[in-house]
Amino acid sequence: MTSPLAAPTLEIQRTLWVWCGVYVSAWVSGLLVGAPDVAPSDSSATIAAAYATSPSVLVNAALVHGLAAVALYGMSTLLGNERMRSATRGAGLATLVLSLIQLAGEALLTFGLASDGAAGVIGLDSGQIWAAIQVVDGVKMLALAALVLIVLMGQSRRVLWATLVSGATVLALLASAAGYLTLSAPLMAAAYVALPLLLIWAVAAALRFGTPIAAPEAAPAS
């Protein structure tokens, strides 16, 4: 006889894999589209020009800060055990909100609403907005590190390879967060390690960490 847990388990696992596929695909597509090459030492005029001459930047932002963030939140609602699920959802929601703030900042820069150092439409120049986006990114990396750690700690049985992936991802995210919060270019380079690890972790989470919501067992037939 079919177990009452089989149907919801299959449905949840399929949904988790869909969200994982969207998350990884959105990030890879965003990287292929590309983003302006801007450094913390660049002037407001340089930053404004970089966004003005990169019409694809909003597509990149919509994929990375929009679609990928929504997909990660979708994953967070299905990860972890029941005791920890509210925490995973909270961390996922935090990353979504912070990503949408970044998306709004990228839109301001792309549409030229900020200035190149003179008086801007919104009273801020491009350098200030770009710096704010990076700081928000640093906070988001802390939320991502918390999500990875919460999912890991919520497992009763931990597989060595998945634990190593999770631990490496958390460390890389923390180093990268330090760089973005302080606008330190050398530490910001840690994102080149953190991002691939985060994508690998997402696949590992879909493969190993998905936990179905328990359904009440059917009473045995008399």
mmCIF file of C-alpha atoms in Angstrom:
data_model
loop_
_atom_site.group_PDB
_atom_site.id
_atom_site.type_symbol
_atom_site.label_atom_id
_atom_site.label_comp_id
_atom_site.label_asym_id
_atom_site.label_seq_id
_atom_site.Cartn_x
_atom_site.Cartn_y
_atom_site.Cartn_z
ATOM 1 C CA MET A 1 0.000 0.000 0.000
ATOM 2 C CA THR A 2 1.238 3.498 -0.835
ATOM 3 C CA SER A 3 2.547 5.507 2.102
ATOM 4 C CA PRO A 4 0.580 8.709 2.859
ATOM 5 C CA LEU A 5 3.929 10.576 2.881
ATOM 6 C CA ALA A 6 4.909 9.552 -0.673
ATOM 7 C CA ALA A 7 2.795 12.081 -2.609
ATOM 8 C CA PRO A 8 3.693 15.218 -0.609
ATOM 9 C CA THR A 9 7.346 14.159 -0.491
ATOM 10 C CA LEU A 10 7.528 13.873 -4.274
ATOM 11 C CA GLU A 11 5.696 17.159 -4.767
ATOM 12 C CA ILE A 12 7.947 19.051 -2.366
ATOM 13 C CA GLN A 13 11.121 17.579 -3.846
ATOM 14 C CA ARG A 14 10.030 18.461 -7.370
ATOM 15 C CA THR A 15 9.203 22.020 -6.316
ATOM 16 C CA LEU A 16 12.552 22.352 -4.566
ATOM 17 C CA TRP A 17 14.388 21.237 -7.708
ATOM 18 C CA VAL A 18 12.397 23.713 -9.819
ATOM 19 C CA TRP A 19 13.346 26.591 -7.526
ATOM 20 C CA CYS A 20 16.963 25.395 -7.519
ATOM 21 C CA GLY A 21 17.009 25.263 -11.328
ATOM 22 C CA VAL A 22 15.592 28.771 -11.594
ATOM 23 C CA TYR A 23 18.091 30.091 -9.040
ATOM 24 C CA VAL A 24 21.162 28.624 -10.725
ATOM 25 C CA SER A 25 19.929 29.477 -14.240
ATOM 26 C CA ALA A 26 19.166 33.090 -13.279
ATOM 27 C CA TRP A 27 22.637 33.568 -11.809
ATOM 28 C CA VAL A 28 24.430 31.951 -14.741
ATOM 29 C CA SER A 29 22.354 33.990 -17.213
ATOM 30 C CA GLY A 30 23.110 37.164 -15.266
ATOM 31 C CA LEU A 31 26.824 36.449 -15.396
ATOM 32 C CA LEU A 32 26.630 35.857 -19.139
ATOM 33 C CA VAL A 33 24.791 39.154 -19.630
ATOM 34 C CA GLY A 34 27.481 40.914 -17.618
ATOM 35 C CA ALA A 35 27.588 43.940 -15.332
ATOM 36 C CA PRO A 36 29.584 47.202 -15.348
ATOM 37 C CA ASP A 37 33.185 46.828 -14.219
ATOM 38 C CA VAL A 38 33.275 49.288 -11.324
ATOM 39 C CA ALA A 39 35.704 49.496 -8.381
ATOM 40 C CA PRO A 40 35.371 51.296 -5.008
ATOM 41 C CA SER A 41 38.098 53.724 -6.061
ATOM 42 C CA ASP A 42 36.172 54.896 -9.147
ATOM 43 C CA SER A 43 34.708 58.400 -9.195
ATOM 44 C CA SER A 44 30.999 59.175 -9.420
ATOM 45 C CA ALA A 45 31.498 60.283 -13.009
ATOM 46 C CA THR A 46 33.167 56.977 -13.915
ATOM 47 C CA ILE A 47 30.378 54.978 -12.258
ATOM 48 C CA ALA A 48 27.661 57.027 -13.960
ATOM 49 C CA ALA A 49 29.343 56.543 -17.339
ATOM 50 C CA ALA A 50 29.756 52.801 -16.766
ATOM 51 C CA TYR A 51 26.028 52.352 -16.173
ATOM 52 C CA ALA A 52 25.038 54.729 -18.977
ATOM 53 C CA THR A 53 27.075 52.729 -21.499
ATOM 54 C CA SER A 54 25.882 49.300 -20.265
ATOM 55 C CA PRO A 55 22.248 48.943 -21.357
ATOM 56 C CA SER A 56 22.248 45.265 -20.369
ATOM 57 C CA VAL A 57 22.935 46.091 -16.725
ATOM 58 C CA LEU A 58 19.250 46.194 -15.830
ATOM 59 C CA VAL A 59 18.776 42.744 -17.372
ATOM 60 C CA ASN A 60 21.641 41.503 -15.236
ATOM 61 C CA ALA A 61 20.132 43.116 -12.134
ATOM 62 C CA ALA A 62 16.663 41.702 -12.870
ATOM 63 C CA LEU A 63 18.117 38.197 -13.167
ATOM 64 C CA VAL A 64 20.525 38.328 -10.206
ATOM 65 C CA HIS A 65 18.667 40.584 -7.761
ATOM 66 C CA GLY A 66 15.162 39.769 -8.960
ATOM 67 C CA LEU A 67 14.532 36.281 -10.321
ATOM 68 C CA ALA A 68 17.371 34.557 -8.443
ATOM 69 C CA ALA A 69 16.317 36.155 -5.156
ATOM 70 C CA VAL A 70 12.705 35.024 -5.603
ATOM 71 C CA ALA A 71 13.885 31.495 -6.413
ATOM 72 C CA LEU A 72 16.149 31.361 -3.361
ATOM 73 C CA TYR A 73 13.272 32.478 -1.159
ATOM 74 C CA GLY A 74 11.178 29.704 -2.710
ATOM 75 C CA MET A 75 13.907 27.222 -1.791
ATOM 76 C CA SER A 76 14.113 28.581 1.746
ATOM 77 C CA THR A 77 10.444 27.769 2.350
ATOM 78 C CA LEU A 78 11.157 24.087 1.705
ATOM 79 C CA LEU A 79 14.522 23.639 3.416
ATOM 80 C CA GLY A 80 15.276 22.458 6.915
ATOM 81 C CA ASN A 81 13.187 20.502 9.353
ATOM 82 C CA GLU A 82 9.873 21.738 10.743
ATOM 83 C CA ARG A 83 11.516 23.135 13.866
ATOM 84 C CA MET A 84 13.929 25.275 11.822
ATOM 85 C CA ARG A 85 11.736 26.102 8.843
ATOM 86 C CA SER A 86 10.593 29.476 10.190
ATOM 87 C CA ALA A 87 14.255 30.465 10.574
ATOM 88 C CA THR A 88 15.123 29.380 7.024
ATOM 89 C CA ARG A 89 12.130 31.310 5.709
ATOM 90 C CA GLY A 90 13.206 34.380 7.656
ATOM 91 C CA ALA A 91 16.733 34.239 6.244
ATOM 92 C CA GLY A 92 15.352 33.676 2.748
ATOM 93 C CA LEU A 93 12.960 36.593 3.098
ATOM 94 C CA ALA A 94 15.800 38.837 4.284
ATOM 95 C CA THR A 95 17.851 37.987 1.188
ATOM 96 C CA LEU A 96 14.836 38.696 -1.033
ATOM 97 C CA VAL A 97 14.148 42.124 0.496
ATOM 98 C CA LEU A 98 17.820 43.121 0.350
ATOM 99 C CA SER A 99 18.065 41.952 -3.262
ATOM 100 C CA LEU A 100 15.059 44.048 -4.257
ATOM 101 C CA ILE A 101 16.699 47.081 -2.637
ATOM 102 C CA GLN A 102 19.780 46.406 -4.765
ATOM 103 C CA LEU A 103 17.592 46.066 -7.856
ATOM 104 C CA ALA A 104 16.037 49.463 -7.139
ATOM 105 C CA GLY A 105 19.494 51.013 -6.758
ATOM 106 C CA GLU A 106 20.677 49.491 -10.032
ATOM 107 C CA ALA A 107 17.561 50.916 -11.737
ATOM 108 C CA LEU A 108 18.352 54.405 -10.413
ATOM 109 C CA LEU A 109 21.853 54.199 -11.842
ATOM 110 C CA THR A 110 20.751 52.718 -15.164
ATOM 111 C CA PHE A 111 18.050 55.334 -15.773
ATOM 112 C CA GLY A 112 20.448 58.139 -14.868
ATOM 113 C CA LEU A 113 18.406 59.463 -11.941
ATOM 114 C CA ALA A 114 21.583 60.014 -9.925
ATOM 115 C CA SER A 115 24.254 62.510 -10.901
ATOM 116 C CA ASP A 116 27.871 62.119 -11.879
ATOM 117 C CA GLY A 117 28.992 64.297 -8.986
ATOM 118 C CA ALA A 118 26.814 67.374 -9.433
ATOM 119 C CA ALA A 119 23.268 67.880 -8.187
ATOM 120 C CA GLY A 120 21.191 64.820 -9.023
ATOM 121 C CA VAL A 121 17.487 64.301 -9.510
ATOM 122 C CA ILE A 122 17.225 62.473 -6.180
ATOM 123 C CA GLY A 123 19.942 64.423 -4.392
ATOM 124 C CA LEU A 124 22.474 61.593 -4.490
ATOM 125 C CA ASP A 125 25.314 60.965 -6.888
ATOM 126 C CA SER A 126 26.126 57.688 -8.589
ATOM 127 C CA GLY A 127 29.066 56.966 -6.316
ATOM 128 C CA GLN A 128 26.910 57.147 -3.194
ATOM 129 C CA ILE A 129 24.230 54.899 -4.651
ATOM 130 C CA TRP A 130 26.762 52.364 -5.927
ATOM 131 C CA ALA A 131 28.459 52.255 -2.515
ATOM 132 C CA ALA A 132 25.086 51.763 -0.813
ATOM 133 C CA ILE A 133 24.297 48.846 -3.150
ATOM 134 C CA GLN A 134 27.587 47.171 -2.194
ATOM 135 C CA VAL A 135 26.942 47.610 1.524
ATOM 136 C CA VAL A 136 23.469 46.116 1.117
ATOM 137 C CA ASP A 137 25.137 43.247 -0.740
ATOM 138 C CA GLY A 138 27.399 42.714 2.252
ATOM 139 C CA VAL A 139 24.421 42.510 4.592
ATOM 140 C CA LYS A 140 22.746 40.096 2.166
ATOM 141 C CA MET A 141 25.817 37.854 2.244
ATOM 142 C CA LEU A 142 25.497 37.662 6.016
ATOM 143 C CA ALA A 143 21.856 36.614 5.576
ATOM 144 C CA LEU A 144 22.923 34.021 3.003
ATOM 145 C CA ALA A 145 25.575 32.670 5.372
ATOM 146 C CA ALA A 146 22.913 32.424 8.080
ATOM 147 C CA LEU A 147 20.595 30.545 5.706
ATOM 148 C CA VAL A 148 23.292 28.013 4.801
ATOM 149 C CA LEU A 149 24.228 27.535 8.461
ATOM 150 C CA ILE A 150 20.619 27.187 9.654
ATOM 151 C CA VAL A 151 19.883 24.551 7.024
ATOM 152 C CA LEU A 152 23.009 22.636 7.988
ATOM 153 C CA MET A 153 22.374 22.793 11.738
ATOM 154 C CA GLY A 154 18.792 21.642 11.259
ATOM 155 C CA GLN A 155 19.849 18.274 9.874
ATOM 156 C CA SER A 156 19.784 15.281 12.194
ATOM 157 C CA ARG A 157 22.050 13.321 9.825
ATOM 158 C CA ARG A 158 24.866 15.247 8.172
ATOM 159 C CA VAL A 159 26.715 13.891 5.165
ATOM 160 C CA LEU A 160 30.414 14.790 5.106
ATOM 161 C CA TRP A 161 30.557 16.192 1.566
ATOM 162 C CA ALA A 162 27.451 18.345 2.085
ATOM 163 C CA THR A 163 28.826 19.591 5.410
ATOM 164 C CA LEU A 164 32.112 20.555 3.769
ATOM 165 C CA VAL A 165 30.307 22.414 0.969
ATOM 166 C CA SER A 166 28.145 24.255 3.510
ATOM 167 C CA GLY A 167 31.120 25.163 5.720
ATOM 168 C CA ALA A 168 33.201 26.432 2.803
ATOM 169 C CA THR A 169 30.233 28.450 1.534
ATOM 170 C CA VAL A 170 29.685 30.107 4.911
ATOM 171 C CA LEU A 171 33.366 31.040 5.250
ATOM 172 C CA ALA A 172 33.532 32.458 1.720
ATOM 173 C CA LEU A 173 30.334 34.437 2.247
ATOM 174 C CA LEU A 174 31.624 35.913 5.509
ATOM 175 C CA ALA A 175 34.913 36.983 3.876
ATOM 176 C CA SER A 176 33.040 38.468 0.941
ATOM 177 C CA ALA A 177 30.579 40.232 3.259
ATOM 178 C CA ALA A 178 33.474 41.870 5.096
ATOM 179 C CA GLY A 179 34.758 43.208 1.785
ATOM 180 C CA TYR A 180 31.425 44.600 0.642
ATOM 181 C CA LEU A 181 30.594 46.139 4.005
ATOM 182 C CA THR A 182 33.937 47.937 4.122
ATOM 183 C CA LEU A 183 34.241 48.473 0.331
ATOM 184 C CA SER A 184 37.607 46.734 0.429
ATOM 185 C CA ALA A 185 38.468 45.620 -3.110
ATOM 186 C CA PRO A 186 40.777 42.730 -2.039
ATOM 187 C CA LEU A 187 38.134 41.241 0.252
ATOM 188 C CA MET A 188 35.371 41.874 -2.288
ATOM 189 C CA ALA A 189 37.271 39.508 -4.582
ATOM 190 C CA ALA A 190 36.177 36.685 -2.260
ATOM 191 C CA ALA A 191 32.833 36.861 -4.079
ATOM 192 C CA TYR A 192 34.515 35.059 -6.985
ATOM 193 C CA VAL A 193 34.778 32.081 -4.646
ATOM 194 C CA ALA A 194 31.571 32.605 -2.661
ATOM 195 C CA LEU A 195 29.242 32.692 -5.671
ATOM 196 C CA PRO A 196 30.273 29.342 -7.232
ATOM 197 C CA LEU A 197 30.151 27.741 -3.786
ATOM 198 C CA LEU A 198 26.681 29.185 -3.196
ATOM 199 C CA LEU A 199 25.425 27.735 -6.485
ATOM 200 C CA ILE A 200 26.962 24.357 -5.612
ATOM 201 C CA TRP A 201 25.349 24.583 -2.163
ATOM 202 C CA ALA A 202 21.948 25.253 -3.749
ATOM 203 C CA VAL A 203 22.241 22.047 -5.768
ATOM 204 C CA ALA A 204 23.448 20.177 -2.677
ATOM 205 C CA ALA A 205 20.508 21.574 -0.701
ATOM 206 C CA ALA A 206 18.032 20.411 -3.328
ATOM 207 C CA LEU A 207 19.722 17.026 -3.415
ATOM 208 C CA ARG A 208 20.267 16.439 0.272
ATOM 209 C CA PHE A 209 18.637 19.009 2.560
ATOM 210 C CA GLY A 210 15.044 19.084 1.322
ATOM 211 C CA THR A 211 12.732 17.922 4.086
ATOM 212 C CA PRO A 212 9.071 17.204 3.361
ATOM 213 C CA ILE A 213 6.387 18.598 5.609
ATOM 214 C CA ALA A 214 5.110 15.649 7.605
ATOM 215 C CA ALA A 215 1.600 14.548 6.800
ATOM 216 C CA PRO A 216 -0.613 12.878 9.375
ATOM 217 C CA GLU A 217 -0.475 9.114 9.116
ATOM 218 C CA ALA A 218 -3.614 7.384 7.995
ATOM 219 C CA ALA A 219 -5.317 5.255 10.580
ATOM 220 C CA PRO A 220 -4.998 1.513 9.877
ATOM 221 C CA ALA A 221 -8.095 -0.125 8.465
ATOM 222 C CA SER A 222 -10.004 -2.145 11.004
#
